[in-house]
Amino acid sequence: MASVSAARLFFTVALIEVATGVALFAFPADFPTVIYAPLAPLTSRMAATLLAGGIILLLNLRYAPRRQVQRWLLAAGAVPLPLLSWIIWEAGGYTGVATYLLLAAALIAAGWTEVEDPFALTLGVVEVAAGLLLLFPPHGLPSPGFDPVRPIMPAAGVLGLLCGGLVLARKRLPPGWSPFAERFAAALPAVLVWNFWTARAWTGVLLWLPLGVAALVGQPVRPLGRAAGEPAGADDPDEQWAEQSLAHVESVTWVLVLLVVTTAALLGNEAATQLPNAVLFVLLLVGFNLVARWPGMLSLRAQVRLNLHLFVAGLAISLMLASPIRVALLPVVPAIPMISARAGGLRRGYAMLGAMLVVLSLAQILLPGSMSVSLPFGIAVGLMIIVVGAAWVHAGHAHRSLYRQLTETSQTLVQNNRDLQAANEELAAQREALAAQQDELLRQHRILVEQAMALSAQRDELLESEERFRTAFEYAPIGVALVDLDFVIMRANPALHDMLGYRRGDLTGVPLRQITHRDDLEEQESLLNAVRAGQAGSCAMEKRYLRHDGRAVWVAVSVALVRDAHGTPRYFVAQVMDVTDRRQAEEQLRRLAHFDPLTDLGNRRYFQRKLEAALDDPATPRGALFFLDFDDFKFVNDTLGHLAGDDLLKNLARVMTETLGGRGFMARLGGDEFGILVPGVDASGAEALAQDLLAAVRSQIAANPACPTYVTISVGIALYPDHGHTAETLMLHADLAMYQAKHSGGDRYCMYAAFEPLNGDEAGSAWEIRLRAALAEDRFTLVFQPILDLQLGEVTQYEALLRMVEPDGRQIPPGEFLPAAASCGLMPEIDRWVVRRAVETIAREQTRGRRLTLSVNLSGQALNDPSLVPLVRDLIDRHQIPPGSLRFEVTESAAVTDLDQAAACIEALTDLGCEFALDDFGVGFSSLRYLKRLPVRTLKIDGGFIERLPDDPVDQSLVRSMVTMARGLGVRTVAEYVTSDRALEMLRRCGVDAAQGYYVGPPGPLPEEAGQAV
């Protein structure tokens, strides 16, 4: 209720009631009988009632009592409106009836409810109701008060609905439209004011004019206090007291007005004679109270306005001295100079007393009816006013002096209290500052304690870390050294001293250059400088250190740079591992990759490289290729044993090497087959060399009684470029020539051109015809060689080996036709045949309730065959063989052409559930590289390491190394070419997982009991 909107509502209604009451009281004759006939008998009483209601609302605004009291005051202030509406109803003023009732309801509702904007809500509802009554007039609004607006009554009704609707919906309008809606709402009141003014329906004018003005102004005239822009001196105690007194004087004048109007209502028709100046009294006080709210008046000092109010009040009272109520008004006269003296001092009090006497005297002389009072009585009253007024003036002055003293004392006390409060606040601030300092000291103390504890923990951790480092440093199984930034050893552990043959402590202060092989110095310093410069975080290298006795030791060195907390380099930490044994093993493997360990001749791969180099050498455009194979050498192994066969091979190889001399290069291609490359020789020279070789072998056999006389050799010769331009073609042609010599009875040589009048391409075509015929007639077959699991002691899988079957039933081993198949481009087709037959065999055994695991060999071309993976996938899906039952074996030569392609193919087949084995492992030095790159599960150790395993310590060491390496990689090992129980037992000791060879079982048909029961 304390909102501005509520004040607008209360003040507007109060203004309506006061204005209407004053008009009814002062100008009853101006209200036309034709409109206000029902009001005529009740005019004075209605005026008193309206003034009473308006004054109650003004006093409610001024003093703002408690909520409960305010509710009843608002209800009392609303009472005159229903009474007036009843009279207006009788006159047919339905819009006034609705408006008065709605205003009364709004006053009562404001006392019992909380509404955000009660004035706007009331204005909107009133205008909507008036608009509806004008748009749909009951009984045609017969009152003459609506005659001027009757022609435009529907338009006025629409205007009322529009104005009221905008006010009620103002919050839903766009921003900035709400004030416009309220100001537009003044349009309907303006129309109705014009209508009622024209019809001389004054109550309607006095009703809608305040409503329209309130809608336009937006803020009510302040009923009390000073307006904005008060003059200076508002802090003066006298000004403050004058302001408060002014409010009370104004309230008293409203009460006096109400007293006079009520008395007139009670007197009825006698009021004109008994209260001759009542109308002037009411107009004077009400008018001055309203003028006092004018901003120009409010800008005056409070004392000035107070004296004006007092003077006007005295003047008004002088008008009523001839009335019966003078007894009630005369006591007020002495109070006027007293109030003036209280506000302005003795001089102003006496001045006001004199003014009152003058006003009263003039009133007695000039006003009509005043001479009815006798002269003695008038003098007595005057003397009484003088005496009482003078006494009250002095009393007011005394009260003013006492009030000033009390005010000064109070101000002094207030100032002292403020000083004390400021001192207390300062002390409190100091106390808070001290407390904050204490808290800060405590916080810093806690921080210091925490830092001390952290430092202590760090110290303990550093001590523990140092102890761990010392223990790890001293007892590390590898060499560890701390090296300064000048590459001088600061400290070395016992393992490094033992590795280099120094006594403990002798390595301290030794430069790395002193213990580094001179060939490794440049690389070492380059890497260390890069680490020291921050170009690398660490470095690793394999190099040679020099022992104290001068011998070189191969080591793997890893070096890291240690920095302090600021990132400054401090020293190096070097870890040194002795890799001499590994390097020697690698060196042996490197030799084994190129040379045959039995005869110390080059192997097939090395021979093929030599042949390719000779073909590419422009200095030797011609040359001869010899293939030599011992006749019936298998019979020697079977009758005399493999050791005798090995001795015979070594002796004959030595003899042939001596016969060859420096004219060419000789190699053992495998088994009892040898190859000789002689650059720069023609056909006659090749034939002569072949005859010398045959004669040398015969002489050696004849000179050694222990050698069987049936041992001879067959020699095949191919010339280049006559018989071929590539190594594969020449080797094929030399091989064919050698077999031709063997088939002719052996102990002879054959030149490729000597037995085949066709050129090389035509010879290849002959093999191609035979191979294609075998594929078309399905004249290939698989034989199966068992693989023994050495831990389980039973056969767990088989290797499928390919044979070509001649029309006469003779089986040709793969070594005879596979080179021709590779040369003719038939290897992918043969590989696919082998894979299909192997899967069909596994599936057939599965239907019999047995699980069979087969290993099949793939050629090098198979890994580059894009159709291989789809073929295997289709076969597995079709036959539903279990994962792991199909295994592929590839050799180094199979993967050497394109290692990435081989790895991709192997990974794709592994994803299908197949497994891979690396065959002939150890023959080439690149085996380690293939083992690292290819995802194989099994290593098949080449038979060259197994033939002499029981008696050769070197072979035993190499096999153990291969097994250790394989286990480290999680790979199984299988040994090939196992021919004795001694070899099998040695394989178990070396840790080999499985064995394969003639001792385990020769290749043949698949046994009936093969596989495991499902």
Coordinates of N, CA and C in Angstrom, one line a residue, residues 519-696:
D519 N 88.4 -46.7 -34.6 CA 87.4 -46.7 -35.7 C 86.0 -46.2 -35.3
D520 N 85.8 -46.2 -34.0 CA 84.5 -45.8 -33.5 C 84.5 -44.4 -32.8
L521 N 85.6 -43.8 -32.8 CA 85.7 -42.5 -32.1 C 84.8 -41.4 -32.7
E522 N 84.9 -41.3 -34.0 CA 84.1 -40.2 -34.6 C 82.6 -40.3 -34.4
E523 N 82.1 -41.5 -34.5 CA 80.7 -41.7 -34.3 C 80.3 -41.5 -32.9
Q524 N 81.2 -41.9 -31.9 CA 80.8 -41.7 -30.5 C 80.8 -40.2 -30.2
E525 N 81.8 -39.5 -30.6 CA 81.8 -38.0 -30.2 C 80.7 -37.3 -30.9
S526 N 80.3 -37.7 -32.1 CA 79.3 -37.0 -32.8 C 77.9 -37.2 -32.1
L527 N 77.6 -38.4 -31.7 CA 76.4 -38.7 -31.0 C 76.3 -38.0 -29.6
L528 N 77.5 -38.0 -28.9 CA 77.5 -37.4 -27.6 C 77.4 -35.9 -27.7
N529 N 78.0 -35.3 -28.7 CA 77.9 -33.8 -28.9 C 76.4 -33.4 -29.2
A530 N 75.7 -34.3 -29.9 CA 74.3 -34.0 -30.3 C 73.5 -34.0 -29.0
V531 N 73.7 -35.0 -28.2 CA 73.0 -35.1 -26.9 C 73.3 -33.9 -26.0
R532 N 74.5 -33.6 -25.9 CA 74.9 -32.4 -25.0 C 74.3 -31.1 -25.5
A533 N 74.2 -31.0 -26.9 CA 73.6 -29.7 -27.4 C 72.1 -29.7 -27.4
G534 N 71.5 -30.8 -26.9 CA 70.0 -30.8 -26.8 C 69.4 -31.2 -28.1
Q535 N 70.1 -31.6 -29.1 CA 69.5 -32.1 -30.4 C 68.9 -33.4 -30.3
A536 N 69.2 -34.2 -29.2 CA 68.6 -35.5 -29.0 C 68.6 -35.7 -27.5
G537 N 67.5 -36.4 -27.0 CA 67.4 -36.7 -25.6 C 68.4 -37.8 -25.1
S538 N 68.7 -38.7 -26.0 CA 69.6 -39.8 -25.7 C 70.1 -40.4 -27.0
C539 N 71.1 -41.3 -26.9 CA 71.6 -42.0 -28.0 C 72.0 -43.4 -27.7
A540 N 72.1 -44.2 -28.7 CA 72.4 -45.6 -28.5 C 73.3 -46.0 -29.7
M541 N 74.3 -46.8 -29.4 CA 75.2 -47.3 -30.5 C 75.9 -48.6 -30.1
E542 N 76.3 -49.3 -31.1 CA 77.2 -50.5 -30.9 C 78.6 -50.1 -31.3
K543 N 79.5 -50.4 -30.5 CA 80.9 -50.0 -30.7 C 81.8 -50.9 -30.1
R544 N 83.1 -50.6 -30.2 CA 84.1 -51.5 -29.6 C 84.9 -50.7 -28.5
Y545 N 84.9 -51.3 -27.3 CA 85.8 -50.8 -26.2 C 87.1 -51.6 -26.2
L546 N 88.1 -51.0 -25.7 CA 89.4 -51.7 -25.6 C 89.6 -52.1 -24.1
R547 N 89.8 -53.4 -23.9 CA 90.1 -53.9 -22.6 C 91.4 -53.4 -22.1
H548 N 91.7 -53.6 -20.8 CA 93.0 -53.2 -20.3 C 94.1 -53.9 -20.9
D549 N 93.9 -55.2 -21.4 CA 94.9 -56.0 -22.1 C 95.0 -55.7 -23.6
G550 N 94.2 -54.7 -24.1 CA 94.3 -54.3 -25.5 C 93.3 -55.0 -26.4
R551 N 92.6 -56.1 -25.9 CA 91.6 -56.8 -26.7 C 90.4 -55.9 -26.9
A552 N 89.7 -56.0 -28.1 CA 88.5 -55.3 -28.3 C 87.3 -56.1 -27.8
V553 N 86.3 -55.3 -27.3 CA 85.1 -55.9 -26.8 C 83.9 -55.2 -27.5
W554 N 83.0 -55.9 -28.1 CA 81.8 -55.3 -28.7 C 80.8 -55.0 -27.6
V555 N 80.3 -53.8 -27.5 CA 79.4 -53.4 -26.5 C 78.2 -52.6 -27.1
A556 N 77.1 -52.7 -26.5 CA 75.9 -51.8 -26.8 C 75.8 -50.8 -25.8
V557 N 76.0 -49.5 -26.2 CA 76.0 -48.4 -25.2 C 74.8 -47.5 -25.4
S558 N 74.1 -47.2 -24.3 CA 73.0 -46.3 -24.3 C 73.3 -45.1 -23.4
V559 N 73.2 -43.9 -23.9 CA 73.7 -42.7 -23.1 C 72.5 -41.7 -23.0
A560 N 72.3 -41.2 -21.8 CA 71.3 -40.2 -21.6 C 71.9 -39.0 -20.8
L561 N 71.4 -37.8 -21.0 CA 71.9 -36.6 -20.4 C 71.1 -36.3 -19.2
V562 N 71.8 -36.0 -18.0 CA 71.1 -35.7 -16.8 C 71.2 -34.1 -16.6
R563 N 70.1 -33.5 -16.4 CA 70.0 -32.0 -16.2 C 69.6 -31.7 -14.8
D564 N 69.9 -30.5 -14.3 CA 69.4 -30.1 -13.0 C 68.0 -29.5 -13.1
A565 N 67.5 -29.0 -11.9 CA 66.2 -28.4 -11.9 C 66.0 -27.3 -12.8
H566 N 67.0 -26.6 -13.2 CA 66.9 -25.4 -14.1 C 67.2 -25.8 -15.6
G567 N 67.4 -27.1 -15.8 CA 67.6 -27.6 -17.2 C 69.0 -27.5 -17.7
T568 N 69.9 -27.2 -16.8 CA 71.3 -27.2 -17.1 C 71.9 -28.6 -17.2
P569 N 72.7 -28.9 -18.3 CA 73.3 -30.3 -18.3 C 74.3 -30.5 -17.2
R570 N 74.3 -31.6 -16.6 CA 75.2 -32.0 -15.5 C 76.2 -33.0 -15.9
Y571 N 75.7 -34.2 -16.3 CA 76.6 -35.3 -16.7 C 75.8 -36.3 -17.5
F572 N 76.5 -37.3 -18.1 CA 75.9 -38.3 -18.8 C 75.8 -39.6 -17.9
V573 N 74.8 -40.4 -18.2 CA 74.6 -41.7 -17.7 C 74.7 -42.7 -18.8
A574 N 75.7 -43.6 -18.8 CA 76.0 -44.6 -19.9 C 75.7 -46.0 -19.3
Q575 N 75.0 -46.8 -20.1 CA 74.8 -48.2 -19.8 C 75.4 -49.0 -20.9
V576 N 76.3 -49.9 -20.4 CA 77.1 -50.7 -21.4 C 76.8 -52.2 -21.2
M577 N 76.5 -52.8 -22.3 CA 76.2 -54.2 -22.3 C 77.2 -54.9 -23.3
D578 N 77.8 -56.0 -22.8 CA 78.7 -56.8 -23.6 C 78.0 -57.6 -24.6
V579 N 78.2 -57.3 -25.9 CA 77.5 -58.1 -27.0 C 78.4 -58.8 -27.9
T580 N 79.6 -59.1 -27.3 CA 80.6 -59.8 -28.1 C 80.1 -61.1 -28.6
D581 N 79.5 -61.9 -27.8 CA 79.0 -63.3 -28.2 C 78.0 -63.1 -29.3
R582 N 77.1 -62.2 -29.1 CA 76.1 -62.0 -30.2 C 76.7 -61.6 -31.5
R583 N 77.7 -60.7 -31.4 CA 78.3 -60.2 -32.7 C 79.0 -61.4 -33.3
Q584 N 79.7 -62.3 -32.5 CA 80.4 -63.5 -33.1 C 79.4 -64.4 -33.7
A585 N 78.2 -64.6 -33.0 CA 77.2 -65.4 -33.6 C 76.6 -64.9 -34.9
E586 N 76.5 -63.5 -34.9 CA 76.0 -62.9 -36.1 C 77.0 -63.1 -37.2
E587 N 78.3 -63.0 -36.9 CA 79.3 -63.2 -37.9 C 79.3 -64.6 -38.4
Q588 N 79.1 -65.5 -37.5 CA 78.9 -66.9 -38.0 C 77.7 -67.1 -38.9
L589 N 76.6 -66.5 -38.5 CA 75.4 -66.6 -39.3 C 75.6 -65.9 -40.6
R590 N 76.4 -64.8 -40.6 CA 76.7 -64.1 -41.8 C 77.5 -65.0 -42.8
R591 N 78.4 -65.7 -42.2 CA 79.2 -66.6 -43.1 C 78.3 -67.8 -43.5
L592 N 77.5 -68.3 -42.6 CA 76.6 -69.4 -43.0 C 75.6 -68.9 -44.1
A593 N 75.4 -67.7 -44.2 CA 74.5 -67.2 -45.2 C 75.1 -67.3 -46.6
H594 N 76.4 -67.4 -46.6 CA 77.0 -67.4 -48.0 C 77.8 -68.6 -48.2
F595 N 78.2 -69.4 -47.2 CA 79.1 -70.5 -47.4 C 78.5 -71.8 -46.8
D596 N 78.8 -72.9 -47.4 CA 78.4 -74.2 -46.9 C 79.4 -74.6 -45.8
P597 N 78.9 -75.0 -44.6 CA 79.8 -75.3 -43.5 C 80.5 -76.6 -43.7
L598 N 80.0 -77.5 -44.5 CA 80.7 -78.8 -44.7 C 81.9 -78.7 -45.6
T599 N 81.7 -78.0 -46.8 CA 82.8 -78.0 -47.8 C 83.5 -76.6 -47.8
D600 N 83.0 -75.7 -47.0 CA 83.5 -74.3 -47.0 C 83.4 -73.6 -48.4
L601 N 82.5 -74.1 -49.2 CA 82.3 -73.5 -50.5 C 81.1 -72.6 -50.3
G602 N 80.9 -71.7 -51.3 CA 79.7 -70.9 -51.3 C 78.4 -71.7 -51.4
N603 N 77.3 -71.1 -50.9 CA 76.0 -71.8 -51.0 C 75.2 -71.3 -52.2
R604 N 74.0 -71.9 -52.4 CA 73.2 -71.6 -53.6 C 72.9 -70.1 -53.7
R605 N 72.6 -69.5 -52.6 CA 72.2 -68.0 -52.7 C 73.4 -67.2 -53.1
Y606 N 74.6 -67.5 -52.5 CA 75.8 -66.8 -52.9 C 76.2 -67.0 -54.3
F607 N 76.0 -68.3 -54.8 CA 76.3 -68.6 -56.1 C 75.4 -67.9 -57.1
Q608 N 74.1 -67.8 -56.8 CA 73.2 -67.1 -57.6 C 73.5 -65.7 -57.7
R609 N 74.0 -65.0 -56.6 CA 74.4 -63.6 -56.7 C 75.6 -63.5 -57.6
K610 N 76.6 -64.4 -57.4 CA 77.8 -64.3 -58.3 C 77.4 -64.4 -59.7
L611 N 76.4 -65.3 -60.0 CA 76.0 -65.5 -61.4 C 75.3 -64.2 -61.9
E612 N 74.5 -63.6 -61.1 CA 73.8 -62.4 -61.6 C 74.8 -61.3 -61.8
A613 N 75.8 -61.2 -60.9 CA 76.9 -60.2 -61.0 C 77.7 -60.4 -62.3
A614 N 78.0 -61.7 -62.6 CA 78.7 -61.9 -63.8 C 77.9 -61.6 -65.1
L615 N 76.6 -61.9 -65.0 CA 75.8 -61.5 -66.2 C 75.7 -60.0 -66.4
D616 N 75.8 -59.3 -65.3 CA 75.7 -57.8 -65.4 C 77.0 -57.2 -65.7
D617 N 78.1 -57.9 -65.6 CA 79.5 -57.4 -65.7 C 79.8 -57.3 -67.2
P618 N 80.0 -56.0 -67.7 CA 80.3 -55.9 -69.2 C 81.7 -56.4 -69.5
A619 N 82.5 -56.6 -68.5 CA 83.9 -57.1 -68.8 C 83.9 -58.6 -69.1
T620 N 82.9 -59.3 -68.7 CA 82.8 -60.7 -69.1 C 81.5 -61.0 -69.8
P621 N 81.4 -60.7 -71.0 CA 80.1 -60.9 -71.8 C 79.8 -62.3 -72.0
R622 N 80.8 -63.2 -71.9 CA 80.6 -64.6 -72.1 C 81.0 -65.4 -70.9
G623 N 80.5 -66.7 -70.9 CA 80.9 -67.5 -69.8 C 80.2 -68.8 -69.8
A624 N 80.5 -69.7 -68.8 CA 79.8 -71.0 -68.8 C 79.4 -71.3 -67.3
L625 N 78.2 -72.0 -67.3 CA 77.7 -72.4 -66.0 C 77.7 -73.9 -65.9
F626 N 78.2 -74.5 -64.9 CA 78.3 -76.0 -64.7 C 77.4 -76.4 -63.5
F627 N 76.6 -77.4 -63.8 CA 75.9 -78.1 -62.7 C 76.4 -79.5 -62.6
L628 N 76.9 -79.9 -61.4 CA 77.5 -81.2 -61.1 C 76.7 -81.9 -60.1
D629 N 76.4 -83.2 -60.3 CA 75.7 -84.0 -59.3 C 76.3 -85.4 -59.3
F630 N 76.6 -85.9 -58.1 CA 77.2 -87.2 -58.0 C 76.2 -88.3 -58.3
D631 N 76.6 -89.3 -59.0 CA 75.7 -90.4 -59.4 C 75.7 -91.4 -58.3
D632 N 74.5 -91.8 -57.9 CA 74.2 -92.8 -56.9 C 74.8 -92.5 -55.5
F633 N 74.9 -91.2 -55.2 CA 75.5 -90.8 -53.9 C 74.6 -91.2 -52.8
K634 N 73.3 -91.3 -53.0 CA 72.4 -91.7 -51.9 C 72.7 -93.1 -51.5
F635 N 73.2 -93.9 -52.4 CA 73.6 -95.3 -52.0 C 74.8 -95.3 -51.1
V636 N 75.7 -94.3 -51.3 CA 76.8 -94.2 -50.4 C 76.3 -93.9 -48.9
N637 N 75.4 -92.9 -48.8 CA 74.8 -92.6 -47.5 C 74.1 -93.8 -46.9
D638 N 73.4 -94.5 -47.7 CA 72.6 -95.6 -47.2 C 73.5 -96.8 -46.8
T639 N 74.6 -97.0 -47.5 CA 75.4 -98.2 -47.2 C 76.6 -97.8 -46.2
L640 N 77.2 -96.7 -46.5 CA 78.4 -96.4 -45.6 C 78.1 -95.4 -44.5
G641 N 77.0 -94.8 -44.6 CA 76.6 -93.8 -43.5 C 76.8 -92.4 -44.0
H642 N 76.2 -91.5 -43.3 CA 76.3 -90.0 -43.7 C 77.7 -89.5 -43.4
L643 N 78.3 -89.9 -42.4 CA 79.7 -89.4 -42.1 C 80.6 -89.7 -43.3
A644 N 80.5 -91.0 -43.8 CA 81.4 -91.3 -44.9 C 81.0 -90.5 -46.1
G645 N 79.7 -90.3 -46.3 CA 79.3 -89.5 -47.4 C 79.8 -88.0 -47.3
D646 N 79.7 -87.5 -46.0 CA 80.2 -86.1 -45.9 C 81.7 -86.1 -46.2
D647 N 82.5 -87.1 -45.7 CA 84.0 -87.1 -46.0 C 84.2 -87.1 -47.5
L648 N 83.4 -88.0 -48.2 CA 83.6 -88.1 -49.6 C 83.3 -86.8 -50.3
L649 N 82.2 -86.1 -49.9 CA 81.9 -84.8 -50.5 C 83.0 -83.8 -50.3
K650 N 83.6 -83.7 -49.1 CA 84.6 -82.8 -48.8 C 85.9 -83.1 -49.7
N651 N 86.2 -84.3 -49.8 CA 87.4 -84.7 -50.6 C 87.2 -84.4 -52.0
L652 N 86.0 -84.7 -52.6 CA 85.8 -84.5 -54.0 C 85.7 -83.0 -54.3
A653 N 85.1 -82.2 -53.3 CA 85.0 -80.8 -53.5 C 86.3 -80.2 -53.5
R654 N 87.2 -80.7 -52.6 CA 88.6 -80.2 -52.6 C 89.3 -80.4 -53.9
V655 N 89.1 -81.7 -54.5 CA 89.8 -82.0 -55.7 C 89.2 -81.2 -56.9
M656 N 87.9 -81.0 -56.9 CA 87.4 -80.1 -58.0 C 87.8 -78.7 -57.9
T657 N 87.9 -78.2 -56.6 CA 88.4 -76.8 -56.5 C 89.8 -76.7 -56.9
E658 N 90.6 -77.7 -56.6 CA 92.0 -77.6 -57.1 C 92.1 -77.7 -58.6
T659 N 91.2 -78.5 -59.2 CA 91.2 -78.6 -60.7 C 90.7 -77.3 -61.3
L660 N 89.7 -76.7 -60.7 CA 89.2 -75.4 -61.2 C 90.3 -74.3 -61.1
G661 N 91.0 -74.3 -60.0 CA 92.0 -73.3 -59.8 C 91.4 -71.9 -59.7
G662 N 92.0 -70.9 -60.3 CA 91.4 -69.6 -60.2 C 90.6 -69.2 -61.4
R663 N 90.2 -70.2 -62.2 CA 89.4 -69.8 -63.4 C 88.0 -69.5 -63.1
G664 N 87.4 -69.9 -62.0 CA 86.0 -69.6 -61.7 C 85.7 -69.8 -60.3
F665 N 84.4 -69.8 -60.0 CA 83.9 -69.9 -58.6 C 83.0 -71.2 -58.5
M666 N 83.2 -71.9 -57.4 CA 82.5 -73.2 -57.2 C 81.7 -73.0 -55.9
A667 N 80.5 -73.7 -55.9 CA 79.6 -73.6 -54.8 C 78.9 -74.9 -54.6
R668 N 78.5 -75.2 -53.4 CA 77.6 -76.4 -53.1 C 76.2 -75.9 -53.1
L669 N 75.4 -76.4 -54.1 CA 74.1 -75.9 -54.2 C 73.1 -76.6 -53.3
G670 N 73.5 -77.8 -52.8 CA 72.6 -78.5 -51.9 C 72.8 -80.0 -52.1
G671 N 72.9 -80.7 -50.9 CA 73.0 -82.2 -51.0 C 74.4 -82.5 -51.7
D672 N 74.3 -83.3 -52.8 CA 75.5 -83.7 -53.6 C 75.5 -82.9 -54.9
E673 N 74.9 -81.8 -54.9 CA 74.9 -81.0 -56.2 C 75.8 -79.8 -56.0
F674 N 76.6 -79.5 -57.0 CA 77.6 -78.4 -57.0 C 77.3 -77.6 -58.3
G675 N 77.8 -76.3 -58.2 CA 77.7 -75.4 -59.3 C 79.1 -74.7 -59.5
I676 N 79.4 -74.5 -60.8 CA 80.7 -73.8 -61.1 C 80.4 -72.7 -62.1
L677 N 80.9 -71.5 -61.8 CA 80.7 -70.4 -62.7 C 82.1 -70.0 -63.2
V678 N 82.3 -70.0 -64.6 CA 83.5 -69.7 -65.2 C 83.3 -68.6 -66.2
P679 N 83.6 -67.3 -65.8 CA 83.4 -66.2 -66.7 C 84.5 -66.2 -67.9
G680 N 84.1 -65.7 -69.0 CA 85.1 -65.5 -70.1 C 85.5 -66.8 -70.9
V681 N 84.8 -67.9 -70.7 CA 85.1 -69.1 -71.4 C 84.1 -69.4 -72.5
D682 N 84.6 -70.0 -73.6 CA 83.7 -70.4 -74.6 C 83.3 -71.9 -74.5
A683 N 82.7 -72.4 -75.6 CA 82.2 -73.8 -75.5 C 83.3 -74.8 -75.4
S684 N 84.3 -74.6 -76.2 CA 85.5 -75.5 -76.2 C 86.2 -75.5 -74.8
G685 N 86.3 -74.3 -74.3 CA 87.0 -74.2 -73.0 C 86.1 -74.8 -71.9
A686 N 84.8 -74.7 -72.0 CA 83.9 -75.3 -71.0 C 84.0 -76.8 -71.1
E687 N 84.0 -77.3 -72.3 CA 84.1 -78.8 -72.5 C 85.4 -79.3 -71.9
A688 N 86.5 -78.6 -72.2 CA 87.8 -79.0 -71.7 C 87.8 -79.0 -70.2
L689 N 87.2 -78.0 -69.6 CA 87.2 -78.0 -68.1 C 86.3 -79.1 -67.6
A690 N 85.2 -79.4 -68.3 CA 84.4 -80.5 -67.8 C 85.1 -81.8 -67.9
Q691 N 85.9 -82.0 -68.9 CA 86.7 -83.3 -69.0 C 87.7 -83.3 -67.9
D692 N 88.3 -82.2 -67.6 CA 89.3 -82.2 -66.4 C 88.6 -82.5 -65.1
L693 N 87.4 -82.0 -64.9 CA 86.7 -82.3 -63.7 C 86.4 -83.8 -63.6
L694 N 85.9 -84.4 -64.7 CA 85.6 -85.8 -64.7 C 86.8 -86.6 -64.4
A695 N 87.9 -86.2 -65.0 CA 89.2 -87.0 -64.8 C 89.7 -86.8 -63.4
A696 N 89.6 -85.7 -62.8 CA 90.0 -85.5 -61.4 C 89.2 -86.3 -60.5

